[in-house]
Tab-separated table of C-alpha atoms and ligand atoms in Angstrom:
chain	number	residue	atom	x	y	z
U	74	UNK	CA	-7.724	-17.165	0.138
U	75	UNK	CA	-4.405	-16.128	1.632
U	76	UNK	CA	-2.331	-13.642	-0.328
U	77	UNK	CA	0.793	-15.658	0.483
U	78	UNK	CA	-0.743	-18.571	-1.483
U	79	UNK	CA	-1.539	-16.284	-4.435
U	80	UNK	CA	2.039	-14.977	-4.415
U	81	UNK	CA	3.342	-18.544	-4.373
U	82	UNK	CA	1.087	-19.975	-7.060
U	83	UNK	CA	0.889	-17.142	-9.619
U	84	UNK	CA	3.944	-16.467	-11.745
U	85	UNK	CA	3.216	-12.714	-11.796
U	86	UNK	CA	0.715	-10.744	-9.753
U	87	UNK	CA	-0.952	-7.381	-10.186
U	88	UNK	CA	-2.873	-6.045	-7.196
U	89	UNK	CA	-4.669	-2.767	-6.525
U	90	UNK	CA	-5.007	-0.515	-3.487
U	91	UNK	CA	-8.247	1.389	-2.887
U	92	UNK	CA	-9.457	3.637	-0.093
U	93	UNK	CA	-12.772	3.639	1.801
U	94	UNK	CA	-15.171	6.583	2.135
U	95	UNK	CA	-14.647	9.155	4.881
U	96	UNK	CA	-18.336	9.549	5.719
U	97	UNK	CA	-21.534	7.535	5.550
U	98	UNK	CA	-22.923	10.072	3.103
U	99	UNK	CA	-20.436	9.260	0.361
U	100	UNK	CA	-20.286	5.516	1.052
U	101	UNK	CA	-22.249	4.493	-2.053
U	102	UNK	CA	-20.266	6.783	-4.396
U	103	UNK	CA	-16.907	5.542	-3.143
U	104	UNK	CA	-18.123	1.956	-3.080
U	105	UNK	CA	-19.169	2.198	-6.727
U	106	UNK	CA	-15.693	3.443	-7.715
U	107	UNK	CA	-14.090	0.613	-5.752
U	108	UNK	CA	-16.374	-1.953	-7.388
U	109	UNK	CA	-15.292	-0.631	-10.814
U	110	UNK	CA	-11.717	-1.374	-9.773
U	111	UNK	CA	-12.718	-4.839	-8.479
U	112	UNK	CA	-14.518	-5.610	-11.747
U	113	UNK	CA	-11.068	-5.656	-13.399
U	114	UNK	CA	-10.294	-8.782	-11.362
U	115	UNK	CA	-6.777	-8.088	-10.111
U	116	UNK	CA	-5.022	-10.789	-8.082
U	117	UNK	CA	-6.158	-9.040	-4.924
U	118	UNK	CA	-7.346	-5.696	-3.625
U	119	UNK	CA	-6.173	-3.963	-0.476
U	120	UNK	CA	-8.341	-1.437	1.355
U	121	UNK	CA	-6.596	1.307	3.341
U	122	UNK	CA	-7.288	2.281	6.954
U	123	UNK	CA	-7.687	5.975	7.700
U	124	UNK	CA	-4.871	7.743	9.485
U	125	UNK	CA	-5.939	8.402	13.062
U	126	UNK	CA	-8.944	6.133	12.625
U	127	UNK	CA	-10.792	8.650	10.399
U	128	UNK	CA	-11.950	6.330	7.627
U	129	UNK	CA	-11.457	3.067	9.469
U	130	UNK	CA	-15.035	2.037	10.048
U	131	UNK	CA	-15.541	1.116	6.384
U	132	UNK	CA	-12.274	-0.669	5.641
U	133	UNK	CA	-13.386	-4.186	6.524
U	134	UNK	CA	-16.911	-3.647	5.175
U	135	UNK	CA	-15.570	-2.594	1.786
U	136	UNK	CA	-13.031	-5.429	1.743
U	137	UNK	CA	-15.877	-7.869	2.364
U	138	UNK	CA	-17.966	-6.384	-0.455
U	139	UNK	CA	-15.062	-6.687	-2.903
U	140	UNK	CA	-14.824	-10.401	-2.106
U	141	UNK	CA	-18.558	-11.035	-2.181
U	142	UNK	CA	-19.439	-9.013	-5.270
U	143	UNK	CA	-16.476	-9.806	-7.506
U	144	UNK	CA	-14.854	-12.835	-5.969
U	145	UNK	CA	-11.582	-10.902	-5.701
U	146	UNK	CA	-9.436	-11.707	-2.659
U	147	UNK	CA	-9.176	-8.693	-0.385
U	148	UNK	CA	-6.924	-7.419	2.362
U	149	UNK	CA	-7.863	-4.999	5.127
U	150	UNK	CA	-5.216	-2.515	6.282
U	151	UNK	CA	-5.111	-2.058	10.047
U	152	UNK	CA	-3.079	0.481	11.995
U	153	UNK	CA	-2.504	0.406	15.740
U	154	UNK	CA	-0.776	3.504	17.055
U	155	UNK	CA	-3.937	5.434	17.908
U	156	UNK	CA	-5.797	2.357	19.207
U	157	UNK	CA	-5.975	0.595	22.525
U	158	UNK	CA	-5.401	-3.143	22.797
U	159	UNK	CA	-9.147	-3.734	23.215
U	160	UNK	CA	-9.943	-1.727	20.088
U	161	UNK	CA	-7.414	-3.647	18.022
U	162	UNK	CA	-8.664	-6.998	19.271
U	163	UNK	CA	-12.215	-6.062	18.392
U	164	UNK	CA	-11.188	-4.942	14.905
U	165	UNK	CA	-9.246	-8.143	14.255
U	166	UNK	CA	-12.163	-10.316	15.353
U	167	UNK	CA	-14.528	-8.297	13.198
U	168	UNK	CA	-12.251	-8.666	10.135
U	169	UNK	CA	-12.164	-12.418	10.742
U	170	UNK	CA	-15.930	-12.645	11.094
U	171	UNK	CA	-16.342	-10.958	7.705
U	172	UNK	CA	-14.359	-13.722	6.020
U	173	UNK	CA	-11.246	-11.654	5.268
U	174	UNK	CA	-8.051	-13.658	5.557
U	175	UNK	CA	-5.437	-10.964	4.943
U	176	UNK	CA	-4.331	-7.953	6.984
U	177	UNK	CA	-1.688	-5.323	6.209
U	178	UNK	CA	-0.379	-4.624	9.714
U	179	UNK	CA	0.686	-1.014	10.145
U	180	UNK	CA	1.785	1.178	12.974
U	181	UNK	CA	0.283	4.307	11.387
U	182	UNK	CA	1.719	7.812	11.399
U	183	UNK	CA	2.507	9.498	14.691
U	184	UNK	CA	0.389	12.516	15.471
U	185	UNK	CA	2.423	15.627	16.449
U	186	UNK	CA	4.133	15.228	19.828
U	187	UNK	CA	2.937	11.658	20.358
U	188	UNK	CA	5.022	9.748	22.910
U	189	UNK	CA	4.840	6.092	21.944
U	190	UNK	CA	6.107	4.857	25.307
U	191	UNK	CA	2.595	5.341	26.798
U	192	UNK	CA	0.799	3.496	24.003
U	193	UNK	CA	-0.348	-0.110	23.839
U	194	UNK	CA	1.529	-0.630	20.559
U	195	UNK	CA	4.852	0.957	19.633
U	196	UNK	CA	5.578	-0.573	16.251
U	197	UNK	CA	3.874	-2.569	13.498
U	198	UNK	CA	5.646	-5.725	14.661
U	199	UNK	CA	3.678	-5.501	17.954
U	200	UNK	CA	0.473	-5.524	15.928
U	201	UNK	CA	1.694	-8.486	13.867
U	202	UNK	CA	2.199	-10.465	17.089
U	203	UNK	CA	-1.194	-9.377	18.438
U	204	UNK	CA	-3.042	-10.435	15.284
U	205	UNK	CA	-1.302	-13.812	15.314
U	206	UNK	CA	-2.336	-14.354	18.913
U	207	UNK	CA	-6.007	-13.792	18.042
U	208	UNK	CA	-6.616	-15.681	14.805
U	209	UNK	CA	-5.029	-17.194	11.742
U	210	UNK	CA	-4.364	-14.523	9.099
U	211	UNK	CA	-1.934	-13.925	6.285
U	212	UNK	CA	-0.160	-10.750	7.437
U	213	UNK	CA	1.725	-8.251	5.296
U	214	UNK	CA	3.749	-5.181	6.248
U	215	UNK	CA	4.876	-1.861	4.788
U	216	UNK	CA	8.428	-1.104	3.705
U	217	UNK	CA	10.291	1.926	2.398
U	218	UNK	CA	12.901	1.753	-0.410
U	219	UNK	CA	14.202	5.179	0.650
U	220	UNK	CA	13.943	4.434	4.378
U	221	UNK	CA	11.092	5.407	6.706
U	222	UNK	CA	11.208	9.173	7.358
U	223	UNK	CA	11.509	8.717	11.149
U	224	UNK	CA	14.449	6.356	11.002
U	225	UNK	CA	18.037	7.620	11.245
U	226	UNK	CA	19.352	5.532	8.362
U	227	UNK	CA	18.193	3.092	5.716
U	228	UNK	CA	20.296	0.298	7.222
U	229	UNK	CA	18.690	0.790	10.648
U	230	UNK	CA	15.235	0.830	9.061
U	231	UNK	CA	16.072	-2.402	7.229
U	232	UNK	CA	16.948	-4.021	10.564
U	233	UNK	CA	13.468	-3.067	11.801
U	234	UNK	CA	11.874	-4.450	8.638
U	235	UNK	CA	13.690	-7.695	9.352
U	236	UNK	CA	12.211	-7.777	12.869
U	237	UNK	CA	8.751	-7.234	11.379
U	238	UNK	CA	9.200	-10.188	9.026
U	239	UNK	CA	10.545	-12.336	11.845
U	240	UNK	CA	7.447	-11.423	13.852
U	241	UNK	CA	5.281	-12.994	11.116
U	242	UNK	CA	4.882	-10.798	8.010
U	243	UNK	CA	4.630	-13.058	4.988
U	244	UNK	CA	5.131	-10.296	2.421
U	245	UNK	CA	5.955	-6.595	2.244
U	246	UNK	CA	4.553	-3.804	0.083
U	247	UNK	CA	6.744	-0.824	-0.719
U	248	UNK	CA	5.969	2.824	-0.368
U	249	UNK	CA	5.599	4.511	-3.774
U	250	UNK	CA	8.858	5.185	-5.620
U	251	UNK	CA	9.564	6.940	-8.904
U	252	UNK	CA	12.985	5.550	-9.738
U	253	UNK	CA	13.195	1.808	-10.140
U	254	UNK	CA	16.880	1.606	-9.199
U	255	UNK	CA	15.812	2.510	-5.652
U	256	UNK	CA	13.619	-0.600	-5.555
U	257	UNK	CA	16.272	-2.896	-7.070
U	258	UNK	CA	18.987	-1.860	-4.625
U	259	UNK	CA	16.539	-1.986	-1.700
U	260	UNK	CA	15.532	-5.579	-2.474
U	261	UNK	CA	19.203	-6.506	-2.721
U	262	UNK	CA	19.870	-4.983	0.713
U	263	UNK	CA	16.871	-6.766	2.249
U	264	UNK	CA	17.955	-10.088	0.746
U	265	UNK	CA	21.466	-9.542	2.095
U	266	UNK	CA	20.182	-9.355	5.689
U	267	UNK	CA	18.029	-12.442	5.146
U	268	UNK	CA	14.653	-10.866	4.283
U	269	UNK	CA	13.416	-13.158	1.543
U	270	UNK	CA	9.632	-12.697	1.581
U	271	UNK	CA	7.983	-11.276	-1.584
U	272	UNK	CA	8.427	-7.490	-1.794
U	273	UNK	CA	5.535	-6.039	-3.760
U	274	UNK	CA	6.574	-2.981	-5.780
U	275	UNK	CA	4.135	-0.160	-4.989
U	276	UNK	CA	3.510	2.145	-7.955
U	277	UNK	CA	1.501	5.341	-7.755
U	278	UNK	CA	0.318	6.705	-11.127
U	279	UNK	CA	0.208	10.494	-10.751
U	280	UNK	CA	-2.785	11.765	-12.669
U	281	UNK	CA	-3.090	15.356	-11.477
U	282	UNK	CA	-0.830	18.099	-10.178
U	283	UNK	CA	-2.446	18.230	-6.740
U	284	UNK	CA	-1.624	14.563	-6.195
U	285	UNK	CA	2.082	15.253	-6.807
U	286	UNK	CA	2.075	18.196	-4.412
U	287	UNK	CA	0.389	16.087	-1.739
U	288	UNK	CA	2.776	13.172	-2.209
U	289	UNK	CA	5.763	15.512	-1.924
U	290	UNK	CA	4.330	16.748	1.348
U	291	UNK	CA	3.494	13.339	2.817
U	292	UNK	CA	6.269	11.060	1.616
U	293	UNK	CA	10.010	11.394	1.446
U	294	UNK	CA	10.006	9.865	-2.048
U	295	UNK	CA	12.672	11.001	-4.490
U	296	UNK	CA	11.197	12.618	-7.596
U	297	UNK	CA	13.656	12.275	-10.510
U	298	UNK	CA	14.322	15.260	-12.799
U	299	UNK	CA	12.660	13.644	-15.823
U	300	UNK	CA	9.535	13.133	-13.691
U	301	UNK	CA	9.497	16.720	-12.416
U	302	UNK	CA	10.056	18.054	-15.935
U	303	UNK	CA	6.795	16.668	-17.310
U	304	UNK	CA	4.975	17.543	-14.092
U	305	UNK	CA	5.915	21.212	-14.572
U	306	UNK	CA	5.250	21.067	-18.310
U	307	UNK	CA	1.677	19.820	-17.964
U	308	UNK	CA	0.682	21.234	-14.595
U	309	UNK	CA	-2.075	23.403	-16.099
U	310	UNK	CA	-3.136	20.951	-18.818
U	311	UNK	CA	-5.173	18.250	-17.052
U	312	UNK	CA	-5.592	15.947	-20.021
U	313	UNK	CA	-1.888	15.877	-20.954
U	314	UNK	CA	-0.974	15.561	-17.256
U	315	UNK	CA	-3.168	12.489	-16.878
U	316	UNK	CA	-1.696	10.859	-19.980
U	317	UNK	CA	1.911	11.636	-18.992
U	318	UNK	CA	1.288	10.345	-15.450
U	319	UNK	CA	-0.160	7.041	-16.600
U	320	UNK	CA	2.606	6.673	-19.224
U	321	UNK	CA	5.278	7.271	-16.556
U	322	UNK	CA	3.758	4.538	-14.354
U	323	UNK	CA	3.488	2.138	-17.303
U	324	UNK	CA	7.135	2.753	-18.245
U	325	UNK	CA	8.145	2.038	-14.630
U	326	UNK	CA	6.016	-1.111	-14.543
U	327	UNK	CA	7.369	-2.458	-17.843
U	328	UNK	CA	10.923	-1.933	-16.609
U	329	UNK	CA	10.109	-3.732	-13.349
U	330	UNK	CA	8.677	-6.706	-15.234
U	331	UNK	CA	11.719	-6.753	-17.559
U	332	UNK	CA	13.885	-6.935	-14.446
U	333	UNK	CA	11.915	-9.982	-13.279
U	334	UNK	CA	9.790	-8.252	-10.632
U	335	UNK	CA	6.836	-10.579	-10.204
U	336	UNK	CA	4.575	-8.721	-7.799
U	337	UNK	CA	3.224	-5.251	-8.595
U	338	UNK	CA	0.847	-3.281	-6.393
U	339	UNK	CA	-0.846	-0.198	-7.869
U	340	UNK	CA	-2.078	2.692	-5.750
U	341	UNK	CA	-5.199	3.257	-7.857
U	342	UNK	CA	-6.735	6.099	-5.813
U	343	UNK	CA	-10.036	4.375	-6.711
U	344	UNK	CA	-9.577	5.236	-10.408
U	345	UNK	CA	-10.700	2.232	-12.421
U	346	UNK	CA	-9.718	3.884	-15.723
U	347	UNK	CA	-6.093	4.178	-14.540
U	348	UNK	CA	-6.047	0.581	-13.280
U	349	UNK	CA	-7.523	-0.604	-16.587
U	350	UNK	CA	-4.933	1.215	-18.705
U	351	UNK	CA	-2.157	-0.357	-16.654
U	352	UNK	CA	-3.673	-3.814	-16.970
U	353	UNK	CA	-4.013	-3.445	-20.722
U	354	UNK	CA	-0.450	-2.162	-21.054
U	355	UNK	CA	0.771	-5.266	-19.220
U	356	UNK	CA	-1.270	-7.502	-21.488
P	653	FAD	P1	6.778	0.385	11.649
P	653	FAD	O1	7.172	-0.808	10.881
P	653	FAD	O2	6.433	0.201	13.063
P	653	FAD	O3	7.962	1.452	11.530
P	653	FAD	C1	7.779	2.779	11.975
P	653	FAD	C2	9.121	3.399	12.349
P	653	FAD	O4	9.595	2.784	13.544
P	653	FAD	C3	10.219	3.199	11.306
P	653	FAD	O5	10.994	4.354	11.257
P	653	FAD	C4	11.021	2.019	11.860
P	653	FAD	O6	12.366	2.036	11.415
P	653	FAD	C5	10.898	2.278	13.352
P	653	FAD	N1	11.045	1.060	14.177
P	653	FAD	C6	10.448	-0.136	13.958
P	653	FAD	N2	10.807	-1.005	14.919
P	653	FAD	C7	11.620	-0.334	15.781
P	653	FAD	C8	12.299	-0.681	16.963
P	653	FAD	N3	12.254	-1.923	17.490
P	653	FAD	N4	13.045	0.280	17.575
P	653	FAD	C9	13.141	1.541	17.078
P	653	FAD	N5	12.509	1.913	15.934
P	653	FAD	C10	11.759	0.983	15.299
P	653	FAD	N6	-1.091	4.414	7.048
P	653	FAD	C11	-2.388	4.433	7.468
P	653	FAD	O7	-2.738	5.157	8.418
P	653	FAD	N7	-3.346	3.659	6.841
P	653	FAD	C12	-3.034	2.823	5.800
P	653	FAD	O8	-3.895	2.129	5.266
P	653	FAD	C13	-1.675	2.792	5.349
P	653	FAD	N8	-1.307	1.946	4.348
P	653	FAD	C14	0.007	1.886	3.973
P	653	FAD	C15	0.383	0.989	2.971
P	653	FAD	C16	1.698	0.911	2.545
P	653	FAD	C17	2.088	-0.081	1.475
P	653	FAD	C18	2.685	1.763	3.130
P	653	FAD	C19	4.117	1.706	2.651
P	653	FAD	C20	2.332	2.649	4.146
P	653	FAD	C21	0.994	2.719	4.584
P	653	FAD	N9	0.595	3.598	5.617
P	653	FAD	C22	-0.719	3.618	6.021
P	653	FAD	C23	1.570	4.523	6.241
P	653	FAD	C24	2.206	3.981	7.534
P	653	FAD	O9	1.229	3.824	8.537
P	653	FAD	C25	3.265	5.005	7.997
P	653	FAD	O10	4.316	5.061	7.082
P	653	FAD	C26	3.773	4.831	9.424
P	653	FAD	O11	4.508	6.009	9.766
P	653	FAD	C27	4.710	3.646	9.626
P	653	FAD	O12	4.008	2.472	9.633
P	653	FAD	P2	4.770	1.053	9.610
P	653	FAD	O13	3.743	0.030	9.714
P	653	FAD	O14	5.722	1.006	8.469
P	653	FAD	O15	5.579	1.182	10.997
């Protein structure tokens, strides 16, 4: 089933992101965690694609297993910046042959000193067009309420998001954010320039201190004072940290729903217990 149809037909949606294993050795362990997440029957599950191709070989395989084992619609992430045109075409055909109908089309992060002018794909919109030329898929894209770190300004980035939607993205999923006002004003700005596809709010429950440190390093997300206060307070108390992190995400999610946000996407980090607590809190 196409995610665009789910977004149209369901009044509210709750979807989960999971990641694939890095090596063959830990495939079964990671798969079991992902299946625990799938067992919760969210509206759909998306499976990430390793930066630089590292964990890419299992993305489509895991997405297929989610669909087959739990009858949960899945989406395979696919990035293009480190791939040749032939590699991308092969991946897309393979995703199709596994019965997956949804792809999150990504450019992927640039590796230090990378000059995109020599590459087969420069931006995610190029991948969107490529996928559409190969087979029929529902295609989504990434978006950034605080602007993509490489882009000079949020308004310029929004223009590029618009191009990506015009190329064929049927929905967008946001980067994690920790202050809902950022999401509300971002959606308003997108709507103003004519981007009217569903914009799934991406929420990352922070359940340990290391995860916060890593997110600070990798994203340009704004961490509000009230968030950083509890992070510091519980940084050496794992149990209280976990509880405070899940509570923070639930508070964010409840506020989003109260503001009429229909589509929520949770970065589960393969933690079924976190996903379950969020589902229960939402009733
Ligand atoms: P693009 O949309 O191509 O944008 C990249 C940059 O180029 C932006 O700054 C944009 O403003 C700029 N740009 C776009 N078009 C133009 C143009 N015509 N001229 C000039 N500049 C332009 N990464 C992974 O490796 N694997 C994953 O599974 C993964 N999943 C993700 C899921 C979500 C929901 C999100 C938000 C991100 C994910 N990422 C993933 C990270 C993503 O690959 C990086 O953020 C990457 O740096 C940008 O990818 P993009 O698809 O947003 O790129």
